[in-house]
Short mmCIF file of C-alpha atoms and ligand atoms in Angstrom, two decimals:
data_model
loop_
_atom_site.label_atom_id
_atom_site.label_comp_id
_atom_site.label_asym_id
_atom_site.label_seq_id
_atom_site.Cartn_x
_atom_site.Cartn_y
_atom_site.Cartn_z
CA UNK A 1 67.77 -19.25 -63.23
CA UNK A 2 68.91 -22.82 -63.48
CA UNK A 3 66.29 -25.57 -63.49
CA UNK A 4 67.06 -29.28 -63.28
CA UNK A 5 64.30 -31.11 -65.13
CA UNK A 6 63.78 -34.66 -63.87
CA UNK A 7 60.74 -36.23 -65.56
CA UNK A 8 61.19 -39.73 -64.10
CA UNK A 9 58.85 -42.61 -64.88
CA UNK A 10 55.33 -43.37 -66.06
CA UNK A 11 53.28 -40.26 -66.79
CA UNK A 12 56.20 -38.18 -65.43
CA UNK A 13 57.67 -37.59 -68.88
CA UNK A 14 54.31 -36.60 -70.39
CA UNK A 15 53.30 -34.09 -67.73
CA UNK A 16 56.75 -32.52 -67.30
CA UNK A 17 56.93 -31.94 -71.07
CA UNK A 18 53.78 -29.80 -70.81
CA UNK A 19 55.11 -27.82 -67.83
CA UNK A 20 58.34 -27.16 -69.76
CA UNK A 21 56.31 -25.82 -72.68
CA UNK A 22 54.45 -23.50 -70.32
CA UNK A 23 57.74 -22.22 -68.83
CA UNK A 24 59.07 -21.71 -72.36
CA UNK A 25 56.08 -19.54 -73.21
CA UNK A 26 56.96 -17.02 -70.51
CA UNK A 27 59.17 -14.09 -71.41
CA UNK A 28 61.87 -15.28 -69.03
CA UNK A 29 65.22 -16.90 -69.65
CA UNK A 30 65.88 -20.25 -68.00
CA UNK A 31 68.76 -22.62 -68.20
CA UNK A 32 67.13 -26.05 -68.21
CA UNK A 33 68.94 -29.36 -68.09
CA UNK A 34 67.19 -32.72 -68.14
CA UNK A 35 68.39 -35.91 -66.45
CA UNK A 36 67.14 -39.42 -65.78
CA UNK A 37 65.76 -40.35 -62.38
CA UNK A 38 63.85 -43.27 -60.85
CA UNK A 39 63.24 -46.44 -62.85
CA UNK A 40 64.42 -44.72 -66.03
CA UNK A 41 67.79 -44.02 -64.39
CA UNK A 42 67.96 -47.55 -63.01
CA UNK A 43 67.50 -48.96 -66.52
CA UNK A 44 70.24 -46.72 -67.94
CA UNK A 45 72.76 -46.58 -65.09
CA UNK A 46 71.75 -49.26 -62.59
CA UNK A 47 70.78 -46.70 -59.93
CA UNK A 48 67.59 -44.64 -59.42
CA UNK A 49 69.52 -41.53 -58.36
CA UNK A 50 72.81 -41.47 -60.29
CA UNK A 51 75.61 -39.21 -59.04
CA UNK A 52 75.26 -36.94 -62.10
CA UNK A 53 71.53 -36.42 -61.52
CA UNK A 54 72.09 -35.58 -57.86
CA UNK A 55 74.87 -33.14 -58.79
CA UNK A 56 72.65 -31.44 -61.36
CA UNK A 57 69.87 -31.10 -58.78
CA UNK A 58 72.22 -29.70 -56.15
CA UNK A 59 73.63 -27.09 -58.50
CA UNK A 60 70.26 -25.91 -59.78
CA UNK A 61 68.13 -23.18 -58.21
CA UNK A 62 65.15 -25.48 -58.55
CA UNK A 63 64.23 -29.00 -59.59
CA UNK A 64 61.16 -29.67 -61.68
CA UNK A 65 60.27 -33.27 -60.94
CA UNK A 66 57.70 -35.57 -62.55
CA UNK A 67 57.14 -38.85 -60.73
CA UNK A 68 58.94 -42.11 -60.10
CA UNK A 69 57.92 -45.72 -59.69
CA UNK A 70 56.58 -48.73 -61.50
CA UNK A 71 55.28 -52.03 -60.20
CA UNK A 72 57.91 -53.83 -62.23
CA UNK A 73 60.58 -52.64 -59.78
CA UNK A 74 58.75 -53.88 -56.66
CA UNK A 75 61.01 -56.91 -56.38
CA UNK A 76 64.28 -54.96 -56.48
CA UNK A 77 66.17 -54.50 -53.25
CA UNK A 78 64.92 -51.33 -51.57
CA UNK A 79 68.00 -49.18 -52.23
CA UNK A 80 67.53 -49.62 -55.99
CA UNK A 81 63.81 -48.94 -56.16
CA UNK A 82 62.66 -45.78 -57.99
CA UNK A 83 61.16 -44.23 -54.82
CA UNK A 84 64.67 -44.02 -53.37
CA UNK A 85 65.38 -41.30 -55.94
CA UNK A 86 62.84 -38.86 -54.55
CA UNK A 87 63.68 -39.79 -50.95
CA UNK A 88 67.40 -39.33 -51.72
CA UNK A 89 66.82 -35.94 -53.33
CA UNK A 90 64.76 -34.77 -50.35
CA UNK A 91 67.45 -35.94 -47.94
CA UNK A 92 70.51 -34.75 -49.88
CA UNK A 93 69.08 -31.32 -50.64
CA UNK A 94 67.67 -30.96 -47.11
CA UNK A 95 64.14 -30.33 -48.44
CA UNK A 96 62.41 -30.47 -45.07
CA UNK A 97 59.41 -28.26 -45.77
CA UNK A 98 56.77 -29.64 -48.10
CA UNK A 99 53.89 -27.38 -49.13
CA UNK A 100 50.82 -29.11 -50.50
CA UNK A 101 48.05 -26.63 -51.14
CA UNK A 102 44.61 -28.13 -51.70
CA UNK A 103 42.47 -25.62 -53.53
CA UNK A 104 39.10 -26.48 -54.99
CA UNK A 105 38.66 -24.37 -58.09
CA UNK A 106 35.04 -23.30 -58.45
CA UNK A 107 34.99 -24.83 -61.96
CA UNK A 108 35.79 -28.26 -60.45
CA UNK A 109 33.35 -28.32 -57.55
CA UNK A 110 31.40 -31.09 -59.29
CA UNK A 111 34.50 -33.21 -59.93
CA UNK A 112 35.03 -33.84 -56.22
CA UNK A 113 33.60 -36.98 -54.72
CA UNK A 114 32.28 -34.80 -51.89
CA UNK A 115 29.11 -32.70 -51.96
CA UNK A 116 29.70 -29.34 -53.67
CA UNK A 117 28.78 -27.32 -50.57
CA UNK A 118 31.50 -29.08 -48.58
CA UNK A 119 34.31 -28.22 -51.00
CA UNK A 120 33.26 -25.01 -52.76
CA UNK A 121 35.81 -22.35 -51.85
CA UNK A 122 38.16 -24.83 -50.17
CA UNK A 123 41.71 -23.48 -49.76
CA UNK A 124 43.90 -25.34 -47.30
CA UNK A 125 47.66 -25.64 -47.08
CA UNK A 126 49.18 -28.86 -45.81
CA UNK A 127 52.71 -28.38 -44.57
CA UNK A 128 54.38 -31.76 -44.30
CA UNK A 129 57.75 -32.29 -42.64
CA UNK A 130 59.70 -34.16 -45.30
CA UNK A 131 63.10 -35.37 -44.09
CA UNK A 132 62.39 -36.99 -40.73
CA UNK A 133 59.93 -39.32 -39.01
CA UNK A 134 59.50 -43.02 -39.70
CA UNK A 135 60.55 -42.40 -43.32
CA UNK A 136 64.18 -41.81 -42.38
CA UNK A 137 64.48 -42.93 -38.76
CA UNK A 138 67.17 -45.48 -37.96
CA UNK A 139 67.38 -48.28 -37.06
CA UNK A 140 65.17 -50.14 -39.47
CA UNK A 141 65.27 -53.57 -40.98
CA UNK A 142 64.40 -57.23 -40.55
CA UNK A 143 65.63 -59.58 -37.89
CA UNK A 144 64.65 -62.49 -35.69
CA UNK A 145 62.66 -61.17 -32.75
CA UNK A 146 64.12 -61.65 -29.30
CA UNK A 147 61.07 -60.31 -27.49
CA UNK A 148 57.50 -59.21 -28.30
CA UNK A 149 54.54 -61.53 -28.90
CA UNK A 150 56.47 -64.09 -30.96
CA UNK A 151 60.14 -64.30 -29.94
CA UNK A 152 62.27 -66.37 -32.32
CA UNK A 153 60.22 -65.45 -35.39
CA UNK A 154 61.00 -63.03 -38.24
CA UNK A 155 60.03 -59.41 -37.71
CA UNK A 156 60.47 -56.06 -39.44
CA UNK A 157 60.77 -52.64 -37.83
CA UNK A 158 61.09 -48.92 -38.61
CA UNK A 159 61.84 -46.11 -36.19
CA UNK A 160 59.64 -43.07 -35.72
CA UNK A 161 61.73 -40.20 -34.39
CA UNK A 162 61.88 -36.42 -34.41
CA UNK A 163 64.48 -34.12 -32.91
CA UNK A 164 63.63 -30.74 -31.37
CA UNK A 165 65.31 -28.68 -34.16
CA UNK A 166 63.45 -30.65 -36.84
CA UNK A 167 60.10 -29.86 -35.22
CA UNK A 168 61.00 -26.27 -34.46
CA UNK A 169 61.96 -25.39 -38.02
CA UNK A 170 58.84 -26.89 -39.62
CA UNK A 171 56.68 -25.21 -36.96
CA UNK A 172 58.23 -21.83 -37.83
CA UNK A 173 57.48 -22.48 -41.51
CA UNK A 174 53.83 -23.21 -40.64
CA UNK A 175 53.33 -20.18 -38.39
CA UNK A 176 54.92 -17.87 -40.93
CA UNK A 177 52.76 -19.30 -43.71
CA UNK A 178 49.66 -18.82 -41.53
CA UNK A 179 50.52 -15.14 -41.05
CA UNK A 180 50.18 -14.67 -44.80
CA UNK A 181 46.81 -16.44 -44.77
CA UNK A 182 44.00 -16.45 -42.21
CA UNK A 183 46.29 -16.84 -39.20
CA UNK A 184 45.30 -20.35 -38.15
CA UNK A 185 47.43 -23.47 -37.76
CA UNK A 186 46.23 -26.98 -36.96
CA UNK A 187 49.04 -29.25 -35.82
CA UNK A 188 48.21 -32.89 -36.44
CA UNK A 189 49.72 -35.51 -34.13
CA UNK A 190 49.05 -38.79 -32.37
CA UNK A 191 50.06 -37.54 -28.93
CA UNK A 192 47.53 -39.82 -27.25
CA UNK A 193 49.61 -42.86 -28.21
CA UNK A 194 53.05 -41.94 -29.53
CA UNK A 195 55.98 -40.45 -27.59
CA UNK A 196 57.30 -38.89 -30.82
CA UNK A 197 54.08 -36.99 -31.35
CA UNK A 198 53.61 -35.91 -27.75
CA UNK A 199 57.03 -34.30 -28.18
CA UNK A 200 55.90 -32.86 -31.53
CA UNK A 201 52.85 -31.32 -29.88
CA UNK A 202 54.91 -29.87 -26.99
CA UNK A 203 57.51 -28.30 -29.29
CA UNK A 204 54.92 -26.88 -31.73
CA UNK A 205 53.09 -25.36 -28.73
CA UNK A 206 56.33 -23.76 -27.50
CA UNK A 207 57.16 -22.31 -30.92
CA UNK A 208 53.58 -21.06 -31.13
CA UNK A 209 54.21 -18.77 -28.18
CA UNK A 210 56.42 -16.70 -30.47
CA UNK A 211 53.40 -16.19 -32.75
CA UNK A 212 50.67 -14.80 -30.48
CA UNK A 213 48.85 -13.48 -33.55
CA UNK A 214 48.43 -17.02 -34.95
CA UNK A 215 45.74 -19.29 -33.55
CA UNK A 216 47.07 -22.79 -32.92
CA UNK A 217 45.03 -25.89 -32.33
CA UNK A 218 45.94 -29.56 -32.18
CA UNK A 219 44.18 -32.55 -33.63
CA UNK A 220 44.82 -36.29 -33.54
CA UNK A 221 45.53 -37.69 -36.98
CA UNK A 222 42.57 -40.08 -36.99
CA UNK A 223 40.21 -37.23 -36.19
CA UNK A 224 41.94 -35.02 -38.78
CA UNK A 225 41.35 -37.70 -41.43
CA UNK A 226 37.68 -37.66 -40.52
CA UNK A 227 37.33 -33.86 -40.29
CA UNK A 228 38.96 -33.49 -43.71
CA UNK A 229 35.96 -35.18 -45.31
CA UNK A 230 33.37 -33.93 -42.80
CA UNK A 231 34.14 -30.21 -42.74
CA UNK A 232 37.33 -29.55 -44.72
CA UNK A 233 36.83 -25.80 -44.89
CA UNK A 234 37.43 -25.56 -41.14
CA UNK A 235 41.15 -26.05 -41.85
CA UNK A 236 43.57 -23.40 -42.99
CA UNK A 237 47.24 -24.35 -42.46
CA UNK A 238 47.78 -27.94 -41.38
CA UNK A 239 51.25 -28.87 -40.14
CA UNK A 240 52.23 -32.45 -39.55
CA UNK A 241 54.96 -35.06 -39.71
CA UNK A 242 56.17 -36.98 -42.74
CA UNK A 243 53.98 -40.09 -42.64
CA UNK A 244 50.76 -38.38 -41.52
CA UNK A 245 51.37 -35.66 -44.12
CA UNK A 246 51.80 -38.25 -46.84
CA UNK A 247 48.44 -39.80 -46.05
CA UNK A 248 46.45 -36.64 -45.33
CA UNK A 249 47.68 -34.86 -48.46
CA UNK A 250 46.37 -37.65 -50.70
CA UNK A 251 43.07 -37.44 -48.87
CA UNK A 252 42.98 -33.65 -49.22
CA UNK A 253 43.72 -33.98 -52.92
CA UNK A 254 40.41 -35.69 -53.51
CA UNK A 255 38.58 -32.72 -52.02
CA UNK A 256 39.84 -30.65 -54.93
CA UNK A 257 38.34 -32.94 -57.53
CA UNK A 258 41.41 -34.92 -58.53
CA UNK A 259 44.90 -35.61 -57.32
CA UNK A 260 45.81 -34.51 -60.85
CA UNK A 261 45.30 -30.93 -59.67
CA UNK A 262 47.58 -30.90 -56.61
CA UNK A 263 51.01 -29.27 -56.93
CA UNK A 264 53.74 -29.30 -54.32
CA UNK A 265 56.89 -27.50 -53.30
CA UNK A 266 59.65 -28.96 -51.14
CA UNK A 267 62.04 -26.36 -49.79
CA UNK A 268 65.27 -26.27 -47.86
CA UNK A 269 66.48 -23.46 -45.63
CA UNK A 270 67.99 -21.53 -48.54
CA UNK A 271 64.80 -21.60 -50.67
CA UNK A 272 66.22 -24.07 -53.09
CA UNK A 273 63.32 -26.29 -53.97
CA UNK A 274 61.98 -29.35 -55.68
CA UNK A 275 58.62 -28.99 -57.37
CA UNK A 276 56.47 -31.98 -58.21
CA UNK A 277 52.85 -32.95 -58.58
CA UNK A 278 51.57 -34.67 -55.43
CA UNK A 279 50.45 -37.64 -57.48
CA UNK A 280 52.62 -40.54 -58.58
CA UNK A 281 53.78 -42.07 -61.84
CA UNK A 282 50.43 -43.79 -62.60
CA UNK A 283 51.94 -46.61 -64.69
CA UNK A 284 48.43 -47.82 -65.54
CA UNK A 285 47.79 -44.77 -67.73
CA UNK A 286 51.38 -44.01 -68.80
CA UNK A 287 51.88 -43.50 -72.53
CA UNK A 288 48.17 -43.04 -73.19
CA UNK A 289 48.38 -39.26 -73.28
CA UNK A 290 45.47 -38.86 -70.88
CA UNK A 291 47.27 -37.72 -67.71
CA UNK A 292 46.39 -34.34 -66.25
CA UNK A 293 49.41 -32.00 -66.57
CA UNK A 294 47.88 -29.26 -64.40
CA UNK A 295 49.42 -30.37 -61.09
CA UNK A 296 52.86 -30.18 -62.70
CA UNK A 297 52.11 -26.87 -64.41
CA UNK A 298 50.91 -25.49 -61.06
CA UNK A 299 54.09 -26.88 -59.45
CA UNK A 300 56.09 -24.88 -61.99
CA UNK A 301 54.15 -21.81 -60.83
CA UNK A 302 55.15 -22.57 -57.23
CA UNK A 303 58.75 -22.88 -58.41
CA UNK A 304 58.61 -19.42 -59.97
CA UNK A 305 57.17 -18.00 -56.76
CA UNK A 306 59.31 -19.73 -54.11
CA UNK A 307 62.72 -20.45 -55.64
CA UNK A 308 63.03 -18.22 -58.69
CA UNK A 309 61.41 -15.12 -57.17
CA UNK A 310 59.18 -14.45 -60.18
CA UNK A 311 55.79 -13.98 -58.51
CA UNK A 312 54.23 -12.19 -61.48
CA UNK A 313 55.01 -15.13 -63.78
CA UNK A 314 53.59 -17.52 -61.16
CA UNK A 315 50.37 -15.50 -61.04
CA UNK A 316 50.16 -15.60 -64.83
CA UNK A 317 50.38 -19.39 -64.94
CA UNK A 318 47.79 -19.80 -62.21
CA UNK A 319 45.45 -17.41 -64.01
CA UNK A 320 45.99 -19.33 -67.26
CA UNK A 321 45.05 -22.62 -65.54
CA UNK A 322 41.86 -21.04 -64.19
CA UNK A 323 41.11 -19.74 -67.64
CA UNK A 324 41.33 -23.16 -69.33
CA UNK A 325 39.08 -24.60 -66.64
CA UNK A 326 36.60 -21.80 -67.23
CA UNK A 327 36.73 -22.60 -70.95
CA UNK A 328 35.44 -26.04 -69.95
CA UNK A 329 38.54 -28.04 -70.90
CA UNK A 330 39.04 -31.19 -68.81
CA UNK A 331 41.36 -34.15 -68.77
CA UNK A 332 39.68 -37.50 -68.05
CA UNK A 333 40.25 -37.33 -64.27
CA UNK A 334 38.27 -34.09 -63.89
CA UNK A 335 35.75 -34.64 -66.67
CA UNK A 336 32.10 -34.06 -65.91
CA UNK A 337 29.00 -33.71 -68.03
CA UNK A 338 28.89 -30.51 -70.08
CA UNK A 339 32.67 -30.09 -70.30
CA UNK A 340 35.07 -30.95 -73.13
CA UNK A 341 37.56 -33.75 -72.66
CA UNK A 342 41.10 -33.08 -73.86
CA UNK A 343 44.32 -35.06 -73.70
CA UNK A 344 47.56 -34.18 -71.92
CA UNK A 345 49.09 -32.24 -74.82
CA UNK A 346 45.90 -30.37 -75.62
CA UNK A 347 45.63 -29.29 -71.99
CA UNK A 348 49.24 -28.06 -72.00
CA UNK A 349 48.70 -26.23 -75.27
CA UNK A 350 45.53 -24.60 -73.92
CA UNK A 351 47.47 -23.26 -70.91
CA UNK A 352 50.17 -21.88 -73.23
CA UNK A 353 47.48 -20.22 -75.35
CA UNK A 354 45.81 -18.74 -72.28
CA UNK A 355 49.15 -17.27 -71.18
C1 IPM B 401 54.64 -38.54 -51.98
C2 IPM B 401 54.88 -39.97 -52.41
C3 IPM B 401 56.26 -40.40 -51.88
C4 IPM B 401 56.18 -40.35 -50.36
C5 IPM B 401 56.73 -41.78 -52.38
C6 IPM B 401 56.76 -41.86 -53.88
C7 IPM B 401 58.09 -42.12 -51.82
O1 IPM B 401 53.86 -40.78 -51.95
O2 IPM B 401 55.44 -37.66 -52.37
O3 IPM B 401 53.65 -38.29 -51.30
O4 IPM B 401 55.76 -41.31 -49.73
O5 IPM B 401 56.56 -39.32 -49.82
MG1 MG B 402 52.24 -39.73 -51.06
#
């Protein structure tokens, strides 16, 4: 089992270190190799995704990823910015299916900014298409407008597009995931305005006919954003495109108490995967030792389940995380009265002990 470990920037190095400790505490043998990515790789090699890092990731069974990005790189040309590393990995490894489960642990019901009764027992799975949409659509760029409201002035543009096979394969992923859960899929679109998402809705509906046992409904993204904070437990599997999935998964994260709790898995068609917390590099708290490592530790559990085929080890890690929460240990982001605040390393160590 070969794991490429790419900690990245900001809190990435701190949280990945804890997940590596947790993996090391399992009675399994891994081959782990670490490489620079993001701003850290730019500093060392002048590129956020060096050839060697990409090669390592391609050859591994799974990638354990921290986070990339720092405001200090905002002025760099886009192709050199840290975010290009994660986008390049997703594209080059064909990681089209992104799983972002939002589970509200009963111990954290009070950490959510929503009323406890709205989030208690919440367990939704956002499935975000990850290699298409306006994120990757060509053409894109800046130019002088020749039409529109202000011809002759500067404009910028991106292209939202989805092909039939791209929608079909993510729809299959969603329906199959729903079969293992409560059998419900909500497809989120903007079919009332966008051609791309009318097509999305049509194709998802067609694929759905192959899954008569799964209940499919459709929701516009603006309504979905509202329903997520009005009655989040009505959702089970949510499938959507890249940009809507980016936005809705951050929103869903807050239902669980903190984005510091939300793991993710990004898979290609041969179950090779990249595993990362859904949160970013948080440069404002980097180096302070206060980041929550649980999203990364839970991502490592997803890695064991999806790419490394070690479901029992995945279960053990998830149980250990629940156990430390039950013990009342909290990093700053999930702290509430009556619990004990710990730092990043103490949280990692507590999970290892619970294992
Ligand atoms: C995410 C992040 C990335 C995205 C950024 C860092 C490129 O926000 O994984 O949700 O937009 O996909
Ligand atoms: Mg995001």
